[in-house]
Coordinates of C-alpha atoms in Angstrom, one line a residue:
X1 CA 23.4 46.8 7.9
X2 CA 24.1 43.5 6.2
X3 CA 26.4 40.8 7.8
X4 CA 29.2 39.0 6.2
X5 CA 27.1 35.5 6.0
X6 CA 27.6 33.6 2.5
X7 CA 31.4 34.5 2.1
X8 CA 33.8 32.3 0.7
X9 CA 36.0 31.7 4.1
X10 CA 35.6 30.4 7.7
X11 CA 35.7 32.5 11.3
X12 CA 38.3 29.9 12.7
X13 CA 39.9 26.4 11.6
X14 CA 42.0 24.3 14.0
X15 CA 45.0 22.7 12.4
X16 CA 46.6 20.2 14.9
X17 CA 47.8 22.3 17.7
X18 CA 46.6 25.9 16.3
X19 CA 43.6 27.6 15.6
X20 CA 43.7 30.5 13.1
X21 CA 40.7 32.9 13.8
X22 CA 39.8 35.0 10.7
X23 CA 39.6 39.1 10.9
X24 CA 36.7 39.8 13.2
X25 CA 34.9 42.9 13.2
X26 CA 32.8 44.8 15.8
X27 CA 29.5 43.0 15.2
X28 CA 26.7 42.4 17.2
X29 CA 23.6 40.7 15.9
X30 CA 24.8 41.3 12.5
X31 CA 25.3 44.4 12.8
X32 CA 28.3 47.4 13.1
X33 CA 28.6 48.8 16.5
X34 CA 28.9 52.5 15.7
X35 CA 30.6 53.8 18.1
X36 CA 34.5 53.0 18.0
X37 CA 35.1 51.6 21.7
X38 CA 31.8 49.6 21.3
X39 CA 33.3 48.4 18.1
X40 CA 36.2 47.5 19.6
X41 CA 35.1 45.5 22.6
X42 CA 32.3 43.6 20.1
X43 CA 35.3 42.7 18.2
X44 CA 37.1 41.6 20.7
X45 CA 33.9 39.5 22.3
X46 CA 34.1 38.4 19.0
X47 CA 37.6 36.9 18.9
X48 CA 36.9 35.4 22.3
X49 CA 33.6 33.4 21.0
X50 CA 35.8 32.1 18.3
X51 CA 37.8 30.8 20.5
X52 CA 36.1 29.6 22.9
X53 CA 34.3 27.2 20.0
X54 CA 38.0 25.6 20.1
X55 CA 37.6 25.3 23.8
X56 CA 40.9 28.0 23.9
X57 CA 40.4 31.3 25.6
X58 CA 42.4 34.6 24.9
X59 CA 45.3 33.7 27.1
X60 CA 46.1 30.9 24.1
X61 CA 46.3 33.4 21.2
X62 CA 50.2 34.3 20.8
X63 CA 50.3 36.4 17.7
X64 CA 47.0 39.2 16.6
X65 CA 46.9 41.7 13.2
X66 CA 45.7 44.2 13.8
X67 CA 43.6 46.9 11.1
X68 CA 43.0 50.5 12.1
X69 CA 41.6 52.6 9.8
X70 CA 42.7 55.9 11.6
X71 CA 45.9 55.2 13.7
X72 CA 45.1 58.2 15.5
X73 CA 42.9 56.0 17.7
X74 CA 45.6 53.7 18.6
X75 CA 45.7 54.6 22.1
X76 CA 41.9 54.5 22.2
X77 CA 42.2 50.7 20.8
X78 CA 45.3 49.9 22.7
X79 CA 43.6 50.5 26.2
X80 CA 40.0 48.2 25.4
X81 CA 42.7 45.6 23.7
X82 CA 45.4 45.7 26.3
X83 CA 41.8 45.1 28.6
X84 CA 41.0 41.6 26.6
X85 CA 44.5 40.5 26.9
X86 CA 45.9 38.6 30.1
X87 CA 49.8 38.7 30.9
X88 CA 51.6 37.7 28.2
X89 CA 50.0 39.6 25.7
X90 CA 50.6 38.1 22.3
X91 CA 52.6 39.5 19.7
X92 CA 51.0 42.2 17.7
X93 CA 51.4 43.8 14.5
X94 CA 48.8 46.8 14.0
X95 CA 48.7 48.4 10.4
X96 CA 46.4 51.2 8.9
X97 CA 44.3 50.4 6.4
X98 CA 42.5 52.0 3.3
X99 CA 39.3 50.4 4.6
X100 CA 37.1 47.5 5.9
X101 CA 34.5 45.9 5.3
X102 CA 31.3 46.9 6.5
X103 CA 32.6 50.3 7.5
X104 CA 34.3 48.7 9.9
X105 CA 37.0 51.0 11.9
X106 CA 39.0 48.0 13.1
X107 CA 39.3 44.1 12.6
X108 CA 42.0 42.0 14.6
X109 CA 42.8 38.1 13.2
X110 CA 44.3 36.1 15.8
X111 CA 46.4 32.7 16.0
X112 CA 46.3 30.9 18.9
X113 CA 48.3 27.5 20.4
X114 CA 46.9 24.5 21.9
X115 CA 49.3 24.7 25.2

């Protein structure tokens, strides 16, 4: 399956006291993880490498978007997410979508705060 290299955008950008990490998607080694709570814990993996290139963890994100494709797996991806999260969990929005790329059942974007 192909990957998303060569597209017009960045994973993450810092910008002074925030990073913004773009939608990430359940990849591994280019690839879509096919089943949905491998998807979902690739993602979030994902999110956390982002990060980490930052030097921020996932206790610094305070606000996630979140894109399900079938809301009817919204406990399914609550538990794995709720999981990746320490306490405070950021704010969340969660919205079903038409699609994603790749196939992709879910993607979460992510801002996080220098503290």
């Amino acid at each position: 399956m192909s990957n998303l290299t060569g597209l017009p955008y960045r994973a993450s950008v810092a910008a002074g006291e925030w990073v913004v990490v773009s939608g990430q998607l359940g990849l591994r080694d280019g690839a879509l993880v096919e089943d949905f709570a491998g998807e979902v814990d690739a993602l979030l993996a994902n999110l956390a490498a982002q990060l980490a290139e930052h030097g921020l963890g996932m206790e610094h994100v305070v606000k996630t978007t979140c894109f399900l494709v079938d809301l009817d797996r919204f406990a399914e991806f609550n538990e794995r997410y709720a999981a990746a999260f320490p306490e405070p969990r950021p704010a969340r929005s969660t919205i079903q979508v038409a699609g994603l790329p790749l196939g992709a059942n879910a993607e979460v974007e992510a801002w996080a705060h220098r503290a």
